[in-house]
Amino acid sequence: MSDKPPIIICEGVGKRFGGVWVLRDVSLVVRRDEVLGLIGPGGHGKSVLLKVMTGLLAPDAGRVLVDGQDLARMRPTELARVRDGMGYVFQNYALFDFMTVYDNVAFPLRQQGGHDEAAIDAAIKRRLGEVGLGHALQLFPRELSGGMKKRVSLVRATISQPSIALYDDPTAGLDPVTSSKIFQLIDREHRSIPGCASVVVSHDIDRMKVVCDRYAMIYQGRVLFDGPEARIASADPLVGEYFYGAVDKHAAVAL
């Protein structure tokens, strides 16, 4: 048992769309100072679980606690405050097309309030410079490559130093070199934020090994495995087959 304190606790979480249960009785803990990798074939509920953890989707069974508070019992203003402490990198970038890179990154700081424009300006220029995008401040998303969009998304998600950072398939569609750089950035961002808990959804197992302390495999909407890589050898054989490459990581099956 880890001595790191929990920040997100999922207790018997279930989620359905229509008559189909996408998540079934998911119990999982996300701890501070830890990177949790959510793995498993496509279509088995990983991204849905990420959205339930943030309150973007409400569970149809069970509950999600963030810092001991039940998301489902929060008023909208309370939930908004909790989300202010979260950074989320969406699979499809989710950048505002009508905003420049500069304004996209500034958006969460301005939404939070309490930051003067001079401090925002300094933070944006420093952080974009660190990821090699100091030249892109006034560009629009349509002018960026896929890898550049991912870097902007990552900076936007973490610029407010969130206590929880969530990454939904951050290297989808990227080449191996760019993917490696994205995971290096995730590792650096995680280490730069004291007490941060990070959750990464990805099929890119080899590169996840660089950053993840623990893995949870979601299979047919359930937690099939939860633990460090060292415990995979004694887990359900399907976990090892998936983790080490014998199972198609993108294959979805009927739920």
XYZ file of C-alpha atoms in Angstrom:
255
model
C 0.000 0.000 0.000
C 1.392 3.396 -0.993
C 1.867 6.014 1.718
C 1.118 8.780 -0.775
C -2.159 10.513 0.111
C -5.132 9.980 -2.209
C -6.618 12.918 -4.085
C -9.176 11.132 -6.312
C -11.130 8.096 -5.100
C -13.535 6.224 -7.375
C -15.897 3.975 -5.420
C -17.902 1.435 -7.405
C -18.271 3.809 -10.349
C -20.589 2.840 -13.169
C -21.469 4.786 -16.300
C -23.921 3.884 -19.025
C -24.981 5.388 -22.321
C -28.471 4.271 -23.179
C -28.665 0.636 -22.128
C -24.925 -0.025 -22.421
C -22.742 0.056 -19.303
C -19.357 1.485 -20.356
C -17.959 1.441 -16.807
C -18.863 -1.246 -14.276
C -18.038 -1.098 -10.555
C -14.750 0.785 -10.997
C -12.922 1.372 -7.718
C -9.619 3.177 -8.123
C -7.422 5.631 -6.207
C -5.264 8.393 -7.705
C -2.531 9.588 -5.346
C -0.523 12.770 -5.007
C 3.031 12.776 -6.398
C 2.146 9.839 -8.635
C 1.593 9.245 -12.352
C -1.138 6.689 -12.994
C -1.333 5.167 -16.464
C -4.783 4.071 -17.647
C -4.273 1.316 -20.182
C -6.441 -1.142 -22.076
C -7.930 -1.724 -25.529
C -9.812 1.092 -27.264
C -13.491 1.415 -26.468
C -13.317 -0.095 -22.975
C -13.973 3.063 -20.948
C -10.653 4.765 -20.217
C -11.560 8.198 -21.593
C -15.028 7.971 -20.043
C -13.443 7.277 -16.658
C -11.205 10.317 -17.066
C -14.247 12.515 -17.708
C -16.063 11.034 -14.701
C -13.040 11.843 -12.525
C -13.338 15.506 -13.469
C -17.111 15.776 -13.142
C -17.537 16.336 -16.881
C -19.698 13.194 -16.780
C -21.765 12.126 -13.769
C -21.607 8.450 -12.772
C -24.797 6.393 -12.908
C -23.558 4.265 -10.025
C -21.026 4.784 -7.262
C -19.272 8.064 -6.561
C -16.099 10.053 -7.166
C -14.398 11.879 -4.306
C -11.866 14.640 -4.943
C -10.049 15.695 -1.798
C -12.753 13.864 0.122
C -15.657 15.687 -1.522
C -18.301 13.900 -3.598
C -18.430 15.562 -7.036
C -22.087 14.603 -7.509
C -23.109 16.502 -4.370
C -21.373 19.747 -5.298
C -23.135 22.883 -6.433
C -21.986 24.189 -9.839
C -19.841 26.890 -8.226
C -18.141 24.318 -5.971
C -17.511 21.995 -8.913
C -16.048 24.892 -10.885
C -13.583 25.574 -8.057
C -12.515 21.930 -8.013
C -11.978 22.003 -11.767
C -9.821 25.112 -11.373
C -7.371 22.775 -9.666
C -7.355 20.380 -12.621
C -5.566 20.524 -15.937
C -7.004 18.483 -18.805
C -5.327 17.668 -22.132
C -8.073 16.563 -24.495
C -7.484 13.945 -27.163
C -8.617 16.322 -29.919
C -6.605 19.312 -28.554
C -9.776 21.352 -27.736
C -7.993 24.607 -28.556
C -10.125 27.629 -29.354
C -9.809 28.127 -33.124
C -10.628 31.828 -32.876
C -7.893 32.503 -30.296
C -4.152 32.817 -30.809
C -1.784 30.436 -29.059
C -1.106 33.193 -26.540
C -4.779 33.664 -25.669
C -5.454 29.923 -25.578
C -2.766 29.496 -22.931
C -3.890 32.609 -21.065
C -7.507 31.400 -20.905
C -7.339 29.258 -17.706
C -5.419 31.941 -15.819
C -7.925 34.600 -16.814
C -10.809 32.299 -15.904
C -9.357 31.746 -12.448
C -8.914 35.438 -11.791
C -6.423 36.905 -9.363
C -3.610 37.107 -11.924
C -2.506 40.459 -13.304
C -1.801 40.667 -17.032
C 1.908 41.273 -16.547
C 2.256 38.022 -14.580
C 0.153 36.160 -17.169
C 2.285 37.547 -19.993
C 5.533 36.520 -18.305
C 4.261 33.011 -17.526
C 3.002 32.399 -21.064
C 6.189 33.544 -22.746
C 8.360 31.536 -20.362
C 6.330 28.320 -20.666
C 5.887 28.441 -24.438
C 9.581 29.174 -24.781
C 10.372 26.078 -22.696
C 8.484 23.849 -25.162
C 10.000 25.466 -28.241
C 6.977 27.573 -29.166
C 8.211 31.041 -28.270
C 7.818 31.980 -31.936
C 4.169 30.861 -32.075
C 2.509 33.308 -29.667
C 0.378 35.017 -32.318
C -0.325 31.969 -34.468
C -3.770 30.358 -34.594
C -4.366 26.624 -34.087
C -4.994 26.103 -37.810
C -1.402 27.220 -38.438
C 0.109 24.577 -36.129
C 1.199 20.992 -36.703
C -0.292 18.195 -34.621
C 2.743 18.081 -32.363
C 2.653 21.837 -31.832
C -1.040 21.685 -30.923
C -0.298 18.987 -28.352
C 2.437 21.123 -26.795
C 0.111 24.123 -26.617
C -2.589 21.938 -25.042
C -0.126 20.635 -22.484
C 1.081 24.104 -21.539
C -2.498 25.397 -21.285
C -3.474 22.476 -19.041
C -0.587 22.958 -16.622
C 0.127 26.691 -16.653
C -1.954 27.244 -13.517
C 0.074 24.590 -11.642
C -2.926 22.280 -11.077
C -2.946 19.694 -8.303
C -4.434 17.180 -10.775
C -3.306 16.815 -14.407
C -5.158 14.525 -16.805
C -3.962 13.551 -20.272
C -6.312 11.810 -22.704
C -4.216 9.974 -25.304
C -1.693 12.834 -25.566
C 0.303 11.277 -28.422
C -2.537 10.021 -30.629
C -1.629 10.491 -34.286
C 1.913 11.699 -33.607
C 5.148 10.229 -34.928
C 7.462 8.341 -32.509
C 9.944 11.182 -32.069
C 7.257 13.739 -31.293
C 5.502 11.242 -29.014
C 8.692 10.782 -27.000
C 9.014 14.549 -26.588
C 5.404 14.820 -25.389
C 5.956 12.192 -22.698
C 9.167 13.922 -21.648
C 7.154 17.119 -21.251
C 4.506 15.299 -19.204
C 7.230 13.970 -16.917
C 8.773 17.413 -16.536
C 5.432 19.079 -15.859
C 4.517 16.472 -13.247
C 7.809 16.880 -11.408
C 7.599 20.677 -11.486
C 4.273 20.826 -9.603
C 4.583 19.878 -5.908
C 2.033 17.255 -4.875
C 0.602 16.898 -8.377
C -1.343 13.756 -9.278
C -1.216 12.889 -12.973
C -3.368 10.433 -14.926
C -2.365 9.447 -18.464
C -4.607 7.534 -20.875
C -2.549 6.052 -23.673
C -1.926 3.031 -25.879
C 1.752 3.986 -26.118
C 2.979 1.580 -23.449
C 6.701 1.871 -24.202
C 6.697 5.617 -23.716
C 4.360 5.458 -20.704
C 7.051 3.463 -18.904
C 9.173 6.617 -18.795
C 6.638 8.489 -16.670
C 4.182 6.109 -14.962
C 4.553 4.848 -11.396
C 1.487 2.611 -11.554
C -0.974 1.252 -14.108
C -4.680 0.461 -14.090
C -5.936 -1.683 -16.956
C -9.568 -1.089 -17.898
C -11.050 -4.060 -19.707
C -14.735 -4.317 -20.628
C -15.421 -1.391 -18.312
C -13.823 -2.955 -15.242
C -10.448 -2.651 -13.499
C -8.606 -5.822 -14.513
C -5.297 -4.746 -12.978
C -4.075 -2.019 -10.622
C -0.434 -1.844 -9.635
C 3.173 -1.219 -10.709
C 4.788 -2.993 -13.651
C 6.554 -5.371 -11.241
C 3.199 -6.967 -10.358
C 2.081 -7.618 -13.943
C 3.826 -11.015 -14.035
C 1.480 -12.310 -11.330
C -1.662 -10.670 -12.769
C -4.279 -12.007 -15.192
C -2.346 -13.210 -18.276
C -4.324 -10.793 -20.446
C -2.643 -7.877 -18.663
C 0.837 -9.109 -19.538
C -0.181 -9.893 -23.100
C -1.544 -6.375 -23.514
C 1.279 -4.605 -21.714
C 4.049 -6.411 -23.562
C 2.453 -6.244 -26.975
C 0.772 -9.549 -27.786
C -2.739 -8.047 -27.777
C -3.869 -5.401 -30.267
C -3.842 -2.264 -28.126
C -6.438 -0.515 -30.254
C -8.889 -3.361 -30.708
C -12.319 -2.674 -29.254
C -14.711 -5.447 -28.343
C -18.431 -5.385 -27.733
C -19.306 -4.346 -24.194
